[in-house]
Coordinates of C-alpha atoms and ligand atoms in Angstrom, one line a residue:
Chain P
M1 CA 27.3 -10.8 119.6
S2 CA 28.0 -13.9 117.9
Q3 CA 27.0 -15.8 114.9
E4 CA 23.8 -14.2 114.3
T5 CA 25.3 -10.8 114.2
M6 CA 27.2 -12.0 111.0
R7 CA 24.1 -11.8 108.9
I8 CA 25.0 -9.7 105.7
Q9 CA 22.7 -6.6 105.6
K10 CA 24.2 -4.8 102.7
M11 CA 26.3 -6.0 99.7
S12 CA 28.2 -4.1 96.9
A13 CA 26.8 -4.1 93.5
H14 CA 24.3 -6.8 94.2
A15 CA 21.2 -7.2 91.8
G16 CA 18.1 -8.4 94.0
A17 CA 17.4 -9.2 97.5
I18 CA 20.5 -9.3 100.1
P19 CA 20.4 -12.3 102.1
G20 CA 19.7 -11.7 105.7
E21 CA 18.7 -8.1 105.3
D22 CA 16.4 -7.0 108.0
T23 CA 15.6 -10.5 109.3
Q24 CA 16.5 -9.9 112.8
R25 CA 17.3 -7.1 115.2
T26 CA 20.7 -7.4 116.4
Y27 CA 23.3 -5.3 118.3
V28 CA 25.2 -3.1 116.1
V29 CA 28.9 -3.2 117.6
S30 CA 31.3 -0.3 117.8
K31 CA 34.8 0.4 119.0
L32 CA 35.3 3.1 121.2
I33 CA 38.6 4.8 121.4
D34 CA 39.7 7.1 124.1
T35 CA 42.4 9.4 122.7
T36 CA 42.6 10.9 126.2
T37 CA 44.2 7.8 127.6
C38 CA 46.2 6.5 124.7
I39 CA 50.0 6.5 125.2
G40 CA 50.9 5.5 121.7
C41 CA 52.4 2.1 122.6
K42 CA 51.5 0.5 119.3
A43 CA 50.4 -2.8 121.2
C44 CA 47.3 -2.7 119.1
E45 CA 49.4 -2.3 115.8
V46 CA 51.3 -5.5 116.7
A47 CA 48.1 -7.5 118.0
C48 CA 46.6 -6.3 114.6
M49 CA 49.1 -7.8 112.5
E50 CA 49.5 -10.9 114.6
W51 CA 45.8 -12.0 114.7
N52 CA 45.4 -11.1 110.8
D53 CA 48.7 -12.8 110.0
L54 CA 49.9 -9.9 107.9
P55 CA 53.4 -10.0 106.6
F56 CA 55.6 -7.1 108.1
G57 CA 56.7 -4.4 106.0
E58 CA 59.3 -1.6 106.5
T59 CA 58.6 1.0 108.9
V60 CA 59.3 4.7 108.1
F61 CA 61.0 6.7 110.9
D62 CA 60.3 10.6 110.6
N63 CA 61.2 11.7 114.0
T64 CA 57.8 11.3 115.6
Y65 CA 56.1 8.5 117.3
Q66 CA 54.4 7.1 114.1
T67 CA 55.4 3.8 112.5
M68 CA 54.7 4.9 109.0
P69 CA 53.0 7.7 107.0
E70 CA 49.6 5.9 106.3
T71 CA 47.9 2.7 106.8
R72 CA 49.0 0.0 104.2
W73 CA 47.2 -3.3 102.6
N74 CA 49.2 -5.3 105.1
Y75 CA 49.0 -2.5 108.0
W76 CA 45.6 -1.9 109.2
N77 CA 45.9 -0.3 112.5
L78 CA 48.1 2.9 112.9
I79 CA 48.7 5.3 115.5
L80 CA 48.9 8.8 114.0
F81 CA 51.0 11.1 116.1
N82 CA 50.7 14.9 116.2
E83 CA 52.7 17.2 118.5
H84 CA 50.1 20.0 118.9
E85 CA 50.9 23.4 120.5
R86 CA 48.0 24.9 122.4
E87 CA 47.4 28.5 122.4
D88 CA 48.8 28.8 125.9
G89 CA 52.3 27.7 124.6
S90 CA 52.0 24.1 126.2
L91 CA 52.6 21.1 124.2
Q92 CA 50.1 18.0 123.5
W93 CA 51.0 14.8 122.0
L94 CA 47.9 13.7 120.4
M95 CA 47.8 9.9 119.4
R96 CA 44.9 8.6 117.3
K97 CA 44.5 4.8 116.4
N98 CA 43.6 5.0 112.8
Q99 CA 41.9 2.0 110.9
C100 CA 38.7 1.5 109.1
M101 CA 35.8 3.4 110.7
H102 CA 32.9 0.8 109.7
C103 CA 30.4 3.7 108.8
A104 CA 27.0 2.7 108.8
D105 CA 26.7 4.3 105.2
P106 CA 30.0 3.0 103.8
G107 CA 31.4 5.1 100.7
C108 CA 33.6 2.1 99.6
L109 CA 30.5 -0.2 99.3
A110 CA 28.3 2.3 97.5
A111 CA 31.3 2.7 94.8
C112 CA 32.4 -1.1 94.4
P113 CA 31.1 -2.5 91.1
S114 CA 31.7 -6.0 92.1
D115 CA 28.9 -8.4 93.2
G116 CA 29.7 -9.2 97.0
A117 CA 33.3 -7.8 97.1
I118 CA 32.2 -5.5 100.2
I119 CA 29.6 -6.4 102.5
Q120 CA 28.0 -5.0 105.7
Y121 CA 26.9 -7.4 108.6
A122 CA 24.0 -6.8 110.7
N123 CA 26.2 -5.9 113.4
G124 CA 27.5 -2.9 111.4
I125 CA 31.0 -4.5 110.4
V126 CA 32.2 -3.6 106.8
D127 CA 34.2 -6.4 105.3
F128 CA 36.0 -6.9 102.2
Q129 CA 35.7 -10.3 100.6
Q130 CA 38.9 -10.5 98.7
A131 CA 37.6 -13.5 96.5
N132 CA 35.0 -11.1 94.8
C133 CA 37.4 -8.3 94.5
I134 CA 38.5 -7.2 91.2
G135 CA 40.9 -4.8 92.2
C136 CA 39.5 -1.6 90.5
G137 CA 40.0 0.6 93.4
Y138 CA 36.7 2.4 93.2
C139 CA 36.5 1.5 97.1
I140 CA 39.6 3.9 97.5
T141 CA 37.8 6.6 95.7
G142 CA 34.4 6.1 97.7
C143 CA 36.3 6.3 101.1
P144 CA 36.3 9.7 102.9
F145 CA 39.0 8.2 105.4
N146 CA 41.7 6.8 102.9
I147 CA 41.5 3.5 104.3
P148 CA 41.2 0.7 101.5
K149 CA 44.6 -0.3 100.2
F150 CA 45.7 -1.9 97.1
N151 CA 47.9 -4.9 97.1
P152 CA 50.0 -5.2 93.7
Q153 CA 50.7 -8.8 93.9
T154 CA 47.3 -10.1 94.7
K155 CA 45.6 -7.0 92.8
R156 CA 42.9 -7.0 95.4
V157 CA 42.0 -4.3 98.3
Y158 CA 42.3 -4.8 101.9
K159 CA 41.6 -3.1 105.1
C160 CA 40.6 -3.5 108.9
T161 CA 37.8 -6.2 109.3
L162 CA 37.0 -5.0 112.8
C163 CA 38.3 -8.5 113.6
A164 CA 34.7 -9.9 112.1
D165 CA 36.1 -13.4 112.7
R166 CA 36.6 -12.9 116.3
V167 CA 33.5 -11.0 117.0
G168 CA 31.5 -13.7 115.1
E169 CA 32.6 -15.8 118.0
G170 CA 31.8 -13.6 120.6
L171 CA 35.2 -12.2 121.1
E172 CA 36.4 -8.6 121.1
P173 CA 38.9 -7.5 118.3
A174 CA 42.4 -8.0 118.6
C175 CA 43.6 -4.4 119.3
I176 CA 41.1 -4.2 122.0
K177 CA 42.5 -7.2 123.9
A178 CA 46.0 -6.0 123.6
C179 CA 45.5 -2.2 124.8
P180 CA 47.3 -1.9 128.3
T181 CA 45.7 1.3 129.4
G182 CA 42.3 0.5 128.5
C183 CA 41.7 3.3 126.2
L184 CA 40.1 0.9 123.6
H185 CA 36.5 -0.3 124.4
F186 CA 34.5 -2.7 122.6
G187 CA 30.5 -3.5 122.9
S188 CA 27.1 -2.4 121.3
K189 CA 26.9 0.9 119.8
D190 CA 24.5 2.0 122.3
D191 CA 26.5 1.1 125.2
M192 CA 29.6 2.7 123.6
K193 CA 27.9 5.8 123.1
D194 CA 26.7 6.1 126.7
L195 CA 30.4 5.3 127.7
A196 CA 31.7 7.8 125.5
E197 CA 29.2 10.5 126.5
K198 CA 30.0 9.9 130.3
R199 CA 33.7 10.1 129.6
A200 CA 33.4 13.4 127.6
T201 CA 31.3 15.0 130.3
Q202 CA 34.2 13.9 132.7
L203 CA 36.6 15.4 130.7
R204 CA 34.8 18.7 130.4
D205 CA 33.7 19.0 134.0
H206 CA 36.9 17.8 135.7
Y207 CA 39.8 17.7 133.3
N208 CA 39.5 21.3 131.9
F209 CA 39.0 20.2 128.3
P210 CA 35.9 22.4 127.7
N211 CA 35.5 21.1 124.2
A212 CA 35.8 17.5 124.9
G213 CA 33.3 15.5 122.8
V214 CA 32.4 12.2 120.9
Y215 CA 33.5 11.8 117.3
D216 CA 30.5 9.7 115.6
P217 CA 30.3 11.7 112.2
A218 CA 26.7 11.9 111.2
G219 CA 27.6 12.5 107.3
V220 CA 28.2 8.8 107.0
G221 CA 25.6 7.6 109.1
G222 CA 27.6 7.3 112.2
T223 CA 30.7 5.2 112.6
G224 CA 31.5 1.7 114.0
V225 CA 34.6 3.3 115.4
M226 CA 33.9 6.2 117.8
Y227 CA 36.7 8.6 119.3
I228 CA 36.7 10.5 122.4
L229 CA 38.6 13.8 121.6
H230 CA 40.1 16.4 123.9
D231 CA 38.8 19.0 121.4
A232 CA 35.9 17.7 119.5
T233 CA 35.8 21.2 117.6
K234 CA 39.0 20.4 115.9
P235 CA 39.2 16.8 114.8
E236 CA 41.8 17.6 112.1
L237 CA 44.2 17.9 114.5
Y238 CA 44.2 14.5 115.1
G239 CA 46.1 13.0 112.1
G240 CA 43.7 14.8 109.8
L241 CA 40.5 13.3 110.9
P242 CA 37.7 15.0 108.7
K243 CA 35.5 17.4 110.4
D244 CA 32.2 16.2 108.6
P245 CA 33.1 13.2 106.4
Q246 CA 30.9 12.4 103.7
I247 CA 30.8 10.0 100.6
P248 CA 32.2 12.4 98.0
L249 CA 29.7 14.2 96.3
M250 CA 31.0 13.0 93.0
V251 CA 30.6 9.4 93.9
K252 CA 27.1 10.2 95.1
L253 CA 26.3 11.4 91.9
W254 CA 27.9 8.9 89.9
K255 CA 26.1 6.0 91.7
G256 CA 22.8 8.1 92.0
P257 CA 21.3 10.3 89.4
I258 CA 23.8 9.8 86.6
K259 CA 23.5 6.3 86.8
W260 CA 19.6 6.5 86.3
L261 CA 19.7 9.1 83.7
G262 CA 22.4 7.0 81.9
N263 CA 20.3 4.0 81.9
I264 CA 17.1 5.8 80.8
A265 CA 19.0 7.4 78.0
M266 CA 20.4 4.2 76.7
I267 CA 17.2 2.3 76.9
G268 CA 15.3 5.1 75.6
G269 CA 17.7 5.5 72.5
L270 CA 17.3 2.0 71.6
I271 CA 13.6 2.0 71.9
G272 CA 13.7 5.4 69.9
L273 CA 15.7 3.6 67.1
F274 CA 13.4 0.8 66.9
I275 CA 10.5 3.1 66.7
H276 CA 12.3 5.0 64.0
Y277 CA 12.7 1.9 62.1
L278 CA 9.3 1.0 62.3
R279 CA 7.9 4.1 61.1
F280 CA 10.5 4.9 58.4
G281 CA 12.4 1.6 57.6
P282 CA 15.5 1.6 55.7
K283 CA 16.6 4.4 53.2
D284 CA 15.5 2.0 50.5
R285 CA 15.9 2.8 46.7
E286 CA 12.6 1.5 45.6
D287 CA 10.8 3.4 48.7
Q288 CA 12.3 6.7 47.3
D289 CA 11.7 5.9 43.6
I290 CA 8.2 5.0 44.2
R291 CA 7.8 8.3 46.0
E292 CA 9.5 10.2 43.1
Q293 CA 7.0 8.2 40.7
I294 CA 4.1 9.2 42.7
A295 CA 4.9 12.7 42.9
L296 CA 5.4 12.7 39.1
A297 CA 2.1 11.0 38.7
Q298 CA 0.4 13.5 40.8
E299 CA 2.0 16.3 38.8
K300 CA 0.7 14.9 35.6
A301 CA -2.7 14.4 37.0
A302 CA -2.7 18.0 38.3
K303 CA -1.5 19.2 35.1
A304 CA -4.3 17.2 33.3
A305 CA -6.8 18.4 35.5
K306 CA -5.7 22.0 34.8
E307 CA -5.7 21.4 31.0
K308 CA -9.2 19.9 31.3
N309 CA -10.4 22.7 33.3
E310 CA -9.2 25.2 30.9
E311 CA -10.7 23.6 28.0
E312 CA -13.8 23.2 29.6
H313 CA -13.9 26.9 30.7
P314 CA -11.8 28.8 28.5
Chain B
M1 CA 39.8 15.1 38.1
S2 CA 38.6 11.6 38.4
Q3 CA 40.1 8.9 40.4
P4 CA 39.8 5.8 38.2
D5 CA 41.9 3.4 40.4
L6 CA 38.6 3.5 42.7
L7 CA 36.2 2.3 40.1
L8 CA 35.8 -1.5 40.2
P9 CA 34.0 -4.0 37.9
H10 CA 30.4 -4.4 37.9
G11 CA 29.5 -1.0 38.8
R12 CA 31.3 -1.0 42.3
I13 CA 33.2 1.9 43.6
L14 CA 36.0 1.5 46.3
R15 CA 35.1 3.3 49.5
Y16 CA 37.5 1.9 51.9
H17 CA 40.9 0.6 51.3
F18 CA 42.2 -2.5 53.2
H19 CA 43.9 -0.5 55.9
E20 CA 41.1 1.7 56.5
R21 CA 38.8 -1.3 56.9
L22 CA 41.2 -3.1 59.3
T23 CA 41.4 0.2 61.4
H24 CA 37.7 0.3 61.5
W25 CA 37.3 -3.2 62.7
V26 CA 40.2 -2.9 65.5
A27 CA 38.3 0.2 66.7
A28 CA 35.0 -1.5 66.6
G29 CA 36.1 -4.7 68.3
S30 CA 37.8 -3.0 70.9
F31 CA 35.0 -0.4 71.4
I32 CA 32.5 -3.5 71.7
Y33 CA 34.5 -5.2 74.4
L34 CA 35.1 -1.9 76.2
M35 CA 31.5 -1.3 76.1
L36 CA 30.4 -4.6 77.3
T37 CA 33.0 -5.0 80.0
G38 CA 32.6 -1.4 81.1
L39 CA 28.7 -1.7 81.2
A40 CA 29.3 -4.7 83.7
F41 CA 30.9 -2.4 86.1
W42 CA 28.4 0.4 85.4
S43 CA 25.5 -1.6 86.5
P44 CA 24.9 -4.6 89.0
W45 CA 22.3 -5.8 86.6
L46 CA 24.9 -6.3 83.8
F47 CA 27.5 -7.6 86.0
W48 CA 27.1 -10.9 84.3
L49 CA 28.6 -9.7 81.3
A50 CA 31.8 -9.6 83.1
L51 CA 31.6 -13.3 83.8
V52 CA 30.7 -13.9 80.1
F53 CA 34.3 -12.3 79.1
G54 CA 36.0 -14.8 81.5
G55 CA 35.3 -13.3 84.9
P56 CA 35.4 -9.7 86.4
Q57 CA 39.1 -9.8 87.4
I58 CA 40.1 -10.5 83.8
S59 CA 37.8 -7.9 82.4
R60 CA 39.2 -5.5 84.9
T61 CA 42.6 -6.2 83.8
L62 CA 42.0 -6.4 80.1
H63 CA 39.5 -3.3 79.8
P64 CA 42.2 -0.7 80.2
W65 CA 44.6 -2.4 77.6
A66 CA 41.6 -2.7 75.1
G67 CA 41.1 1.2 75.6
L68 CA 44.9 1.6 74.6
V69 CA 44.2 -0.4 71.3
F70 CA 40.9 1.6 70.8
F71 CA 42.5 5.0 71.4
F72 CA 45.3 3.8 68.9
A73 CA 42.9 3.0 66.4
V74 CA 41.0 6.2 66.8
S75 CA 44.2 8.3 66.6
Y76 CA 45.0 6.4 63.3
M77 CA 41.6 7.1 62.0
Y78 CA 42.3 10.7 62.8
A79 CA 45.4 10.7 60.8
M80 CA 43.7 9.0 57.9
W81 CA 40.2 10.7 57.8
S82 CA 40.3 14.1 59.6
A83 CA 41.2 16.1 56.5
Q84 CA 37.8 15.0 55.1
M85 CA 36.0 15.5 58.2
Y86 CA 35.9 19.5 58.4
S87 CA 32.6 21.0 57.7
T88 CA 32.1 23.0 54.8
E89 CA 29.7 25.7 53.6
N90 CA 27.3 23.2 52.3
D91 CA 26.8 21.6 55.7
K92 CA 24.8 24.4 57.1
E93 CA 22.1 23.7 54.4
W94 CA 22.2 20.1 55.4
W95 CA 21.7 20.4 59.1
K96 CA 18.8 22.8 58.0
N97 CA 17.2 20.0 56.0
I98 CA 18.0 17.2 58.6
E99 CA 14.2 16.5 59.2
H100 CA 14.1 15.1 55.5
Y101 CA 17.2 13.0 56.1
T102 CA 15.5 11.4 59.2
K103 CA 12.6 10.7 56.9
N104 CA 14.4 9.2 54.5
E105 CA 13.7 11.7 52.0
D106 CA 17.3 11.7 50.9
D107 CA 16.3 13.5 47.4
R108 CA 15.4 16.5 49.4
M109 CA 18.8 16.8 50.8
P110 CA 21.7 19.1 49.5
P111 CA 24.4 16.9 47.9
V112 CA 27.3 15.8 50.2
G113 CA 30.9 14.7 49.4
R114 CA 32.7 11.4 50.9
Y115 CA 31.1 12.1 54.3
N116 CA 27.8 13.9 55.2
P117 CA 27.8 16.3 58.2
G118 CA 26.4 13.6 60.3
Q119 CA 29.2 11.3 59.8
K120 CA 31.5 14.1 60.4
L121 CA 29.9 14.8 63.7
L122 CA 30.0 11.1 64.7
F123 CA 34.0 11.2 63.8
W124 CA 34.5 14.2 66.1
G125 CA 32.4 12.8 68.8
F126 CA 34.4 9.6 68.9
V127 CA 37.6 11.4 68.6
F128 CA 36.5 13.7 71.5
C129 CA 35.2 10.7 73.8
G130 CA 38.5 9.0 72.9
L131 CA 40.5 11.5 74.4
L132 CA 38.4 11.8 77.6
L133 CA 38.0 8.3 77.9
L134 CA 41.8 7.8 77.7
A135 CA 42.5 10.7 80.0
S136 CA 40.0 9.5 82.8
G137 CA 40.6 5.8 82.1
V138 CA 44.5 6.4 83.0
V139 CA 43.5 7.6 86.4
L140 CA 41.0 4.9 87.0
W141 CA 43.5 2.3 86.0
F142 CA 46.0 3.4 88.7
P143 CA 43.8 4.7 91.5
E144 CA 46.4 3.5 94.1
Y145 CA 49.1 5.8 92.8
I146 CA 47.0 8.8 93.1
P147 CA 47.8 10.3 96.3
W148 CA 45.2 11.4 98.9
N149 CA 45.7 15.2 98.3
L150 CA 45.1 14.8 94.5
R151 CA 42.1 12.5 95.3
L152 CA 39.9 15.2 93.2
L153 CA 41.6 13.5 90.0
R154 CA 39.9 10.4 91.1
Y155 CA 36.4 12.2 91.9
A156 CA 36.7 13.7 88.2
A157 CA 37.3 10.7 86.7
V158 CA 34.4 8.7 88.0
I159 CA 32.3 11.2 86.3
V160 CA 34.0 12.1 83.2
H161 CA 34.8 8.2 82.2
P162 CA 31.2 7.0 82.3
G163 CA 29.8 10.2 81.1
A164 CA 32.2 10.0 77.9
A165 CA 31.2 6.2 77.7
L166 CA 27.7 7.0 77.8
L167 CA 28.0 9.6 75.0
S168 CA 30.1 7.3 72.7
I169 CA 27.6 4.5 73.3
G170 CA 25.0 6.9 72.0
L171 CA 27.1 7.7 69.0
F172 CA 27.6 4.0 68.7
M173 CA 24.1 3.2 68.5
I174 CA 23.2 5.6 66.1
H175 CA 26.4 4.7 64.1
I176 CA 25.0 0.8 63.9
Y177 CA 21.6 2.0 63.0
M178 CA 22.6 4.0 60.3
S179 CA 25.1 1.8 58.8
V180 CA 23.5 -1.6 59.3
F181 CA 19.8 -1.0 59.2
A182 CA 19.2 2.4 57.5
E183 CA 21.6 2.8 54.7
R184 CA 21.5 -0.6 53.1
G185 CA 24.9 -1.3 51.4
A186 CA 27.0 0.9 53.7
F187 CA 27.9 -2.2 55.9
G188 CA 29.8 -3.8 52.9
S189 CA 31.8 -0.8 52.4
V190 CA 33.8 -1.6 55.3
I191 CA 33.8 -5.4 54.9
R192 CA 34.6 -5.8 51.3
G193 CA 35.4 -2.2 50.6
D194 CA 33.1 -1.2 48.1
V195 CA 29.7 0.4 47.4
S196 CA 27.6 0.4 44.1
V197 CA 27.3 3.1 41.9
E198 CA 23.7 3.6 43.1
F199 CA 24.7 4.0 46.7
A200 CA 27.5 6.4 45.7
K201 CA 25.0 8.5 43.8
R202 CA 22.5 8.6 46.2
Y203 CA 24.3 9.3 49.5
H204 CA 27.3 10.8 48.4
P205 CA 26.8 12.6 45.0
I206 CA 29.7 14.9 45.4
W207 CA 32.0 12.1 46.2
Y208 CA 30.7 10.3 43.2
K209 CA 31.4 12.9 41.0
E210 CA 34.8 13.3 42.2
V211 CA 35.5 9.6 41.5
V212 CA 34.3 9.4 38.0
G213 CA 35.2 12.9 37.2
D214 CA 33.4 14.3 34.1
S215 CA 34.0 10.9 32.5
T216 CA 31.3 10.3 29.9
N217 CA 31.5 6.7 30.5
P218 CA 30.8 6.0 34.1
P219 CA 31.6 2.3 35.3
K220 CA 29.4 -0.3 34.5
Ligands
HEM401 C1 40.3 4.7 76.0 C2 41.1 4.1 77.1 C3 40.3 3.4 78.2 C4 40.8 3.3 79.4 C5 42.5 3.3 79.6 C6 39.7 2.7 80.2 C7 39.9 2.3 81.5 C8 39.2 2.1 82.6 C9 39.3 1.5 83.8 C10 40.5 1.5 84.5 C11 38.1 1.5 84.2 C12 37.6 0.9 85.7 C13 37.1 -0.5 85.8 C14 38.0 -1.4 84.9 O1 39.3 -1.3 85.1 O2 37.5 -2.4 84.3 C15 37.1 1.6 83.3 C16 35.5 1.6 83.6 C17 34.7 1.7 82.6 N1 35.1 2.1 81.2 FE1 37.0 2.2 80.3 N2 38.6 2.7 79.6 C18 39.0 3.2 78.2 C19 37.9 3.2 77.1 C20 36.7 3.0 77.5 C21 35.6 2.9 76.4 C22 35.9 3.2 74.9 C23 34.5 2.7 76.9 C24 33.3 2.6 75.8 C25 32.1 2.6 76.1 C26 34.5 2.6 78.1 C27 33.8 2.2 79.1 C28 33.8 2.0 80.3 C29 32.7 2.0 81.4 C30 31.1 1.9 81.2 C31 33.4 1.8 82.7 C32 32.5 1.6 84.1 C33 32.3 2.8 84.6 C34 31.5 2.8 85.9 O3 31.8 2.0 86.6 O4 30.7 3.6 86.2 N3 36.2 2.6 78.5 N4 37.8 2.1 82.2
SF4_402 S1 38.8 -2.7 94.5 FE1 37.6 -2.2 95.9 S2 35.6 -1.4 94.9 FE2 36.8 -2.6 93.3 S3 36.0 -4.6 93.5 FE3 37.7 -4.6 95.1 S4 36.4 -3.9 96.8 FE4 35.2 -3.4 95.4

């Protein structure tokens, strides 16, 4: 899990081959977040700001244990809080560490028009390259999790990097390192899946959470950040985690069939006009006059022939 | 009822006044810029176009402003020309004979006024696309201000904007083809402003009659 995992395997709006694509099989990394043992202490929020050197912004107090309503361009890691009343009347404090999910099939990357502004490394990390970002915000539209955030000063978009700089050096992300309860895990995707399933089984069998399960949504090809939920049938309870996230249909159409139909129509139109010109040429005066003269001459000839015919066979 | 002020020496007829020509070129210049920078973001294979125009960041910044310029030019065109762009009884006949028009058999076409029905359609097409492009373009301009629960607006904009752009690019290609390549003499009308008497008689006979009236001595 070091330098060689930082090969680029996908790249936004890139014409041609991707350097590093499929050159080597490596571990896909994943974060595993156990919401059942998160105490909402925000150590991960602070560690994220510290490591990534993000300028501090104002917090918003709304009588809950949540730092602000949603992530910001300079606040990539946010514990979402929900006080949930269960059917038996008992209360549950649900904490979910929200950040970029590092989708295997990232909507931001599909939507981005700028060559190399969003890349995915062989280890699965989806990373924004602000030097190439044009600030169009297409990524905001492509993301099913509302993660990329625009900075009006730099006119670029920012989000969690899964600490690609640390992972590339064989370290775990800063949030993982800071977590005091051990609810955050980091490792290869396969190992994390294993661990997650074990914990979910434990929750179902021994802790009376019959619906406990793992969140690794297939609609986006699985994610580089997985959750263990007390109730995997209702992910929405955890700060609006979408049940079946997908790249929005409109974005898929836009970047898929519409693009191809549009390109074919434009090229076809150019070729069509060119062929029309070859066949008919300009609407030139002479052409038409000549055609009129020929028609006249033909008419005259026909008339003469008819007269001649009548003369010969009266 | 003639319009003698449009008759120029050497058998020329004034078709576009200076303010009409200027508006045309403001619209054309902004459109070409919008089309080329827009296509740069449309396809990775055309991304180099953004570099030609000073880099992708600058293209992204200026594209929406050029869009406003384009929209104002089209609005001004609407104010100047829309009255002449409504279809007349005659237009149905013209569309029925469109095949002759495409085969350059213009003498078989019913006579038309200042604008033929194809030109009218082009005009309305650009007005329609201009409105769609402005509405969807504003949404694309400020995606960060569209709250999460109104994201449908963004989803609509990424379909409507390129869709309307493609439609207008199609109109644009036909427009260039007709006015530069097919109808020789038309291009000069938006540069110098005038056309020849022959051009007027041939492509816009009713307009020609309106201009010269029943005058027995047409312009020489
Ligand atoms: C009328 C006002 C207009 C506004 C406010 C506007 C705004 C925008 C914005 C904000 C974008 C996103 C990328 C960027 O910022 O550069 C965009 C993309 C684009 N625009 Fe416009 N635009 C306008 C008119 C036009 C026109 C007249 C065309 C003509 C062809 C055009 C073609 C495009 C294309 C092809 C794209 C890329 C779409 C894609 O990525 O699939 N726009 N426009
Ligand atoms: S704003 Fe997002 S979609 Fe646009 S260039 Fe930057 S990273 Fe790509």
